Structure formats: C-alpha cells, structure tokens
mmCIF file of C-alpha atoms in Angstrom:
data_model
loop_
_atom_site.group_PDB
_atom_site.id
_atom_site.type_symbol
_atom_site.label_atom_id
_atom_site.label_comp_id
_atom_site.label_asym_id
_atom_site.label_seq_id
_atom_site.Cartn_x
_atom_site.Cartn_y
_atom_site.Cartn_z
ATOM 1 C CA UNK A 145 -17.273 -21.089 -40.664
ATOM 2 C CA UNK A 146 -17.433 -17.431 -39.218
ATOM 3 C CA UNK A 147 -20.686 -17.777 -37.861
ATOM 4 C CA UNK A 148 -20.090 -21.189 -35.620
ATOM 5 C CA UNK A 149 -16.835 -19.955 -34.149
ATOM 6 C CA UNK A 150 -19.222 -16.993 -33.120
ATOM 7 C CA UNK A 151 -21.374 -19.127 -32.133
ATOM 8 C CA UNK A 152 -19.422 -21.400 -29.670
ATOM 9 C CA UNK A 153 -17.813 -17.818 -28.905
ATOM 10 C CA UNK A 154 -20.530 -16.598 -27.190
ATOM 11 C CA UNK A 155 -21.477 -20.342 -25.841
ATOM 12 C CA UNK A 156 -18.048 -20.256 -23.886
ATOM 13 C CA UNK A 157 -18.505 -16.589 -21.980
ATOM 14 C CA UNK A 158 -21.649 -17.467 -20.910
ATOM 15 C CA UNK A 159 -19.924 -20.578 -18.950
ATOM 16 C CA UNK A 160 -17.259 -18.339 -17.764
ATOM 17 C CA UNK A 161 -20.632 -15.333 -16.621
ATOM 18 C CA UNK A 162 -21.514 -18.242 -14.680
ATOM 19 C CA UNK A 163 -18.497 -20.294 -13.704
ATOM 20 C CA UNK A 164 -18.833 -21.178 -9.594
ATOM 21 C CA UNK A 165 -16.535 -22.581 -7.646
ATOM 22 C CA UNK A 166 -16.339 -26.260 -6.517
ATOM 23 C CA UNK A 167 -13.812 -25.235 -3.466
ATOM 24 C CA UNK A 168 -15.792 -21.944 -1.962
ATOM 25 C CA UNK A 169 -17.143 -22.321 1.536
ATOM 26 C CA UNK A 170 -18.958 -20.204 3.683
ATOM 27 C CA UNK A 171 -16.724 -17.416 2.081
ATOM 28 C CA UNK A 172 -18.998 -13.888 1.173
ATOM 29 C CA UNK A 173 -16.384 -11.456 1.581
ATOM 30 C CA UNK A 174 -15.424 -11.110 -2.993
ATOM 31 C CA UNK A 175 -16.217 -7.289 -2.522
ATOM 32 C CA UNK A 176 -14.248 -6.002 0.380
ATOM 33 C CA UNK A 177 -11.115 -8.573 -0.657
ATOM 34 C CA UNK A 178 -11.424 -6.887 -3.932
ATOM 35 C CA UNK A 179 -11.099 -3.744 -2.511
ATOM 36 C CA UNK A 180 -8.479 -4.334 -0.587
ATOM 37 C CA UNK A 181 -6.428 -5.465 -3.119
ATOM 38 C CA UNK A 182 -7.212 -2.284 -5.386
ATOM 39 C CA UNK A 183 -6.094 -0.474 -2.419
ATOM 40 C CA UNK A 184 -2.703 -1.976 -1.666
ATOM 41 C CA UNK A 185 -2.551 -1.425 -5.634
ATOM 42 C CA UNK A 186 -3.203 2.206 -5.487
ATOM 43 C CA UNK A 187 -0.772 1.934 -1.921
ATOM 44 C CA UNK A 188 2.068 0.526 -4.004
ATOM 45 C CA UNK A 189 1.486 3.410 -6.998
ATOM 46 C CA UNK A 190 1.965 5.844 -4.851
ATOM 47 C CA UNK A 191 5.360 4.900 -2.917
ATOM 48 C CA UNK A 192 7.061 3.629 -6.601
ATOM 49 C CA UNK A 193 5.659 7.538 -7.069
ATOM 50 C CA UNK A 194 7.494 8.569 -4.034
ATOM 51 C CA UNK A 195 10.774 6.317 -4.933
ATOM 52 C CA UNK A 196 11.101 8.061 -8.365
ATOM 53 C CA UNK A 197 10.750 11.284 -6.815
ATOM 54 C CA UNK A 198 13.405 11.317 -4.066
ATOM 55 C CA UNK A 199 15.061 8.763 -6.185
ATOM 56 C CA UNK A 200 15.785 12.360 -8.813
ATOM 57 C CA UNK A 201 19.327 14.166 -8.715
ATOM 58 C CA UNK A 202 17.569 17.435 -8.233
ATOM 59 C CA UNK A 203 16.402 15.499 -4.825
ATOM 60 C CA UNK A 204 18.808 12.755 -4.297
ATOM 61 C CA UNK A 205 17.275 11.735 -0.994
ATOM 62 C CA UNK A 206 18.470 8.350 -1.546
ATOM 63 C CA UNK A 207 17.586 6.317 1.748
ATOM 64 C CA UNK A 208 13.816 7.762 1.406
ATOM 65 C CA UNK A 209 14.460 6.415 -2.221
ATOM 66 C CA UNK A 210 14.980 2.716 -1.471
ATOM 67 C CA UNK A 211 12.612 3.007 1.632
ATOM 68 C CA UNK A 212 10.009 4.256 -0.713
ATOM 69 C CA UNK A 213 11.368 1.351 -2.904
ATOM 70 C CA UNK A 214 10.772 -1.121 -0.573
ATOM 71 C CA UNK A 215 7.199 -0.032 0.697
ATOM 72 C CA UNK A 216 6.352 -0.301 -3.125
ATOM 73 C CA UNK A 217 7.343 -4.145 -3.411
ATOM 74 C CA UNK A 218 5.561 -4.980 0.033
ATOM 75 C CA UNK A 219 2.224 -3.418 -1.287
ATOM 76 C CA UNK A 220 2.771 -5.570 -3.895
ATOM 77 C CA UNK A 221 3.009 -8.817 -2.605
ATOM 78 C CA UNK A 222 0.646 -7.510 -0.201
ATOM 79 C CA UNK A 223 -2.005 -8.105 -3.236
ATOM 80 C CA UNK A 224 -0.781 -10.892 -4.392
ATOM 81 C CA UNK A 225 -1.214 -12.823 -0.922
ATOM 82 C CA UNK A 226 -5.102 -11.424 -1.333
ATOM 83 C CA UNK A 227 -5.525 -12.462 -4.822
ATOM 84 C CA UNK A 228 -4.264 -15.803 -4.168
ATOM 85 C CA UNK A 229 -6.076 -16.419 -1.100
ATOM 86 C CA UNK A 230 -9.228 -14.679 -3.071
ATOM 87 C CA UNK A 231 -8.702 -18.153 -5.715
ATOM 88 C CA UNK A 232 -8.120 -20.392 -2.525
ATOM 89 C CA UNK A 233 -11.814 -19.951 -1.492
ATOM 90 C CA UNK A 234 -12.722 -19.700 -4.649
ATOM 91 C CA UNK A 235 -13.706 -15.674 -4.934
ATOM 92 C CA UNK A 236 -14.009 -14.353 -8.183
ATOM 93 C CA UNK A 237 -11.300 -11.839 -8.224
ATOM 94 C CA UNK A 238 -11.207 -8.788 -9.916
ATOM 95 C CA UNK A 239 -8.379 -6.754 -12.091
ATOM 96 C CA UNK A 240 -8.409 -3.408 -10.220
ATOM 97 C CA UNK A 241 -8.778 -0.263 -12.529
ATOM 98 C CA UNK A 242 -5.663 1.416 -10.545
ATOM 99 C CA UNK A 243 -5.444 5.146 -10.744
ATOM 100 C CA UNK A 244 -1.539 6.726 -11.308
ATOM 101 C CA UNK A 245 -0.749 9.077 -8.828
ATOM 102 C CA UNK A 246 -0.569 12.698 -9.157
ATOM 103 C CA UNK A 247 3.561 12.861 -9.460
ATOM 104 C CA UNK A 248 3.659 16.666 -9.171
ATOM 105 C CA UNK A 249 1.939 17.111 -5.466
ATOM 106 C CA UNK A 250 5.443 16.103 -4.055
ATOM 107 C CA UNK A 251 6.748 19.362 -5.191
ATOM 108 C CA UNK A 252 4.916 21.546 -2.534
ATOM 109 C CA UNK A 253 5.959 19.183 0.170
ATOM 110 C CA UNK A 254 8.618 18.936 2.523
ATOM 111 C CA UNK A 255 9.851 15.207 3.758
ATOM 112 C CA UNK A 256 7.881 15.700 7.244
ATOM 113 C CA UNK A 257 4.513 16.232 5.446
ATOM 114 C CA UNK A 258 5.662 13.182 2.867
ATOM 115 C CA UNK A 259 6.049 11.067 5.533
ATOM 116 C CA UNK A 260 3.023 12.638 7.244
ATOM 117 C CA UNK A 261 0.567 11.959 4.310
ATOM 118 C CA UNK A 262 1.934 8.169 4.173
ATOM 119 C CA UNK A 263 1.216 7.798 7.596
ATOM 120 C CA UNK A 264 -2.323 9.065 6.746
ATOM 121 C CA UNK A 265 -2.481 6.107 3.656
ATOM 122 C CA UNK A 266 -0.985 3.203 5.641
ATOM 123 C CA UNK A 267 -3.711 4.084 8.344
ATOM 124 C CA UNK A 268 -6.349 3.941 5.716
ATOM 125 C CA UNK A 269 -4.838 0.427 4.495
ATOM 126 C CA UNK A 270 -5.019 -0.770 7.836
ATOM 127 C CA UNK A 271 -8.777 1.057 8.323
ATOM 128 C CA UNK A 272 -9.777 -1.058 5.602
ATOM 129 C CA UNK A 273 -8.212 -4.272 6.604
ATOM 130 C CA UNK A 274 -10.164 -4.082 10.020
ATOM 131 C CA UNK A 275 -13.379 -4.055 7.736
ATOM 132 C CA UNK A 276 -12.337 -7.003 5.711
ATOM 133 C CA UNK A 277 -11.523 -8.805 9.371
ATOM 134 C CA UNK A 278 -15.056 -7.638 10.341
ATOM 135 C CA UNK A 279 -16.403 -9.055 6.736
ATOM 136 C CA UNK A 280 -15.222 -12.810 8.116
ATOM 137 C CA UNK A 281 -17.087 -12.099 11.873
ATOM 138 C CA UNK A 282 -18.133 -16.077 10.388
ATOM 139 C CA UNK A 283 -15.458 -17.219 8.874
ATOM 140 C CA UNK A 284 -12.567 -17.736 11.704
ATOM 141 C CA UNK A 285 -9.931 -18.414 8.128
ATOM 142 C CA UNK A 286 -10.256 -15.521 6.760
ATOM 143 C CA UNK A 287 -10.110 -13.136 10.113
ATOM 144 C CA UNK A 288 -6.856 -16.028 10.637
ATOM 145 C CA UNK A 289 -5.166 -14.993 7.832
ATOM 146 C CA UNK A 290 -5.964 -11.197 8.154
ATOM 147 C CA UNK A 291 -4.666 -11.210 11.730
ATOM 148 C CA UNK A 292 -1.038 -13.652 10.893
ATOM 149 C CA UNK A 293 -0.765 -11.954 7.273
ATOM 150 C CA UNK A 294 -1.475 -8.425 7.788
ATOM 151 C CA UNK A 295 -2.601 -6.677 11.203
ATOM 152 C CA UNK A 296 0.728 -7.118 13.272
ATOM 153 C CA UNK A 297 2.514 -5.859 9.650
ATOM 154 C CA UNK A 298 0.256 -2.421 9.661
ATOM 155 C CA UNK A 299 0.564 -1.345 13.382
ATOM 156 C CA UNK A 300 4.517 -2.108 13.603
ATOM 157 C CA UNK A 301 4.236 0.703 10.142
ATOM 158 C CA UNK A 302 1.677 2.801 11.549
ATOM 159 C CA UNK A 303 4.879 2.775 14.656
ATOM 160 C CA UNK A 304 7.591 3.130 12.790
ATOM 161 C CA UNK A 305 6.330 5.873 10.195
ATOM 162 C CA UNK A 306 5.348 7.962 13.779
ATOM 163 C CA UNK A 307 8.625 7.312 15.250
ATOM 164 C CA UNK A 308 10.337 8.029 11.755
ATOM 165 C CA UNK A 309 8.385 12.058 11.660
ATOM 166 C CA UNK A 310 9.048 11.984 15.288
ATOM 167 C CA UNK A 311 12.718 11.896 14.645
ATOM 168 C CA UNK A 312 12.824 13.943 11.482
ATOM 169 C CA UNK A 313 11.386 17.222 13.483
ATOM 170 C CA UNK A 314 13.529 16.883 16.078
ATOM 171 C CA UNK A 315 16.646 16.148 13.840
ATOM 172 C CA UNK A 316 15.406 19.873 11.651
ATOM 173 C CA UNK A 317 14.362 21.849 14.776
ATOM 174 C CA UNK A 318 15.017 25.960 13.928
ATOM 175 C CA UNK A 319 14.767 28.205 15.961
ATOM 176 C CA UNK A 320 13.106 31.340 15.030
ATOM 177 C CA UNK A 321 13.970 35.152 16.430
ATOM 178 C CA UNK A 322 10.914 35.536 18.134
ATOM 179 C CA UNK A 323 11.911 32.354 20.747
ATOM 180 C CA UNK A 324 9.954 29.813 18.731
ATOM 181 C CA UNK A 325 10.852 26.453 17.063
ATOM 182 C CA UNK A 326 9.771 24.702 14.051
ATOM 183 C CA UNK A 327 10.709 22.016 12.061
ATOM 184 C CA UNK A 328 11.672 22.937 9.096
ATOM 185 C CA UNK A 329 12.371 18.924 7.356
ATOM 186 C CA UNK A 330 15.529 20.327 5.682
ATOM 187 C CA UNK A 331 19.297 20.534 6.443
ATOM 188 C CA UNK A 332 21.985 18.310 7.887
ATOM 189 C CA UNK A 333 19.278 16.694 10.190
ATOM 190 C CA UNK A 334 17.741 15.343 6.682
ATOM 191 C CA UNK A 335 20.768 14.071 5.421
ATOM 192 C CA UNK A 336 21.323 12.571 8.293
ATOM 193 C CA UNK A 337 17.617 10.463 8.638
ATOM 194 C CA UNK A 338 18.830 9.779 5.103
ATOM 195 C CA UNK A 339 21.809 8.290 5.615
ATOM 196 C CA UNK A 340 20.240 6.487 8.435
ATOM 197 C CA UNK A 341 17.470 5.129 5.666
ATOM 198 C CA UNK A 342 20.162 4.068 2.999
ATOM 199 C CA UNK A 343 22.103 1.368 4.843
ATOM 200 C CA UNK A 344 18.389 0.351 6.879
ATOM 201 C CA UNK A 345 17.424 -0.246 3.161
ATOM 202 C CA UNK A 346 20.419 -1.530 1.801
#
C-alpha cells in the first residue's frame, strides 16, 4: 500500500512540474515579474521595520510610524496585484524568499537620512518596474497594466518623499558658530513634521 502511495505522489509531482497554462498567450516575462514581486515584498518588510522603529517609546514619532505602516500595507498590495496578474496571464508565480531587514541600522540614522534611504529604495523599485515595462515591449497588455497600476503612483511617491526630505531639512536648519548652516533633523522642526504626518495618515 505504501509503495502505491509513493508512486502516486511521484506521478502527481511530475504532472505538477509540467503543468502548462491554457490561458497563457504572448506572455514571456515570468522571471522579471517574479523578481518584481520579491522586490515589493522586500520593500514591505523594510517599511514594517521602520514603522516598528518609529513607534518605539524611545523614538515616539507617531506620524512617521503611521506613514511607514501605510507604506508597508501598500507594498503588500502591490505584490498581491502582481501575483494576481501573473496568474491571470498563465505565469508560473514563485513564492519569494524575503530577507529579514536589519532593524538595528535605523539606530545610527536621523530622520532625514532615513527618508533619503527610503527615497532611494523607491527609486530602486521604480527602476525595476521600468524593466518589467520594457520586457513587455511585445506585450501591450503587460505594459498597460504596469502603466495603469504602478508607474504614476511610483513617481508621485518619489516626489512626496523628496518634498518631505526638503521640508525636514528646512524646518530643522541650525546656524553654526562659523556662520554655516546644517540640518539637524531633530528638535521642534521634526516634531512639527511628525504631527503633520500623523494627521495625514490618521
């Protein structure tokens, strides 16, 4: 009996490995779409790490915590949309291996440095989205999906983060004894920006 069960299991695995979609047509971007899914999940993990950091009672910047919690959920939604789209097109969607972010790296960064880090993260995600779009040069439906669901939102996010960084630097500007200026990214100016974010992401 056990021998028969093993044979049936092997046959089922072979059949699954060779399973071909009936819906698939003109779609040849499996790998790059799977890579984008992994990038969206990785970004979501970083945002979750940041939400937890800013929500800690020794940091206590509730507005930043809310903003990054919102971004965490948004990246998960982006990944889910790509998964659903891949299945719609008959793609083989891989379950990504998502690395755990190093939570300790935020301890050595001020708010401005963290926002700049996140801005570069979003630019990296956007750069890879453009590669997905390029992969669809002979697949208008894929390009339409990426343009409609991702690209506009991505450039808007880049602008919002850039504006936030500029406002942080401006409101925390400090005049040094030698007459030069430096952004401390702390103090009352940081508190004011945090309060604004808390209302925005309430």
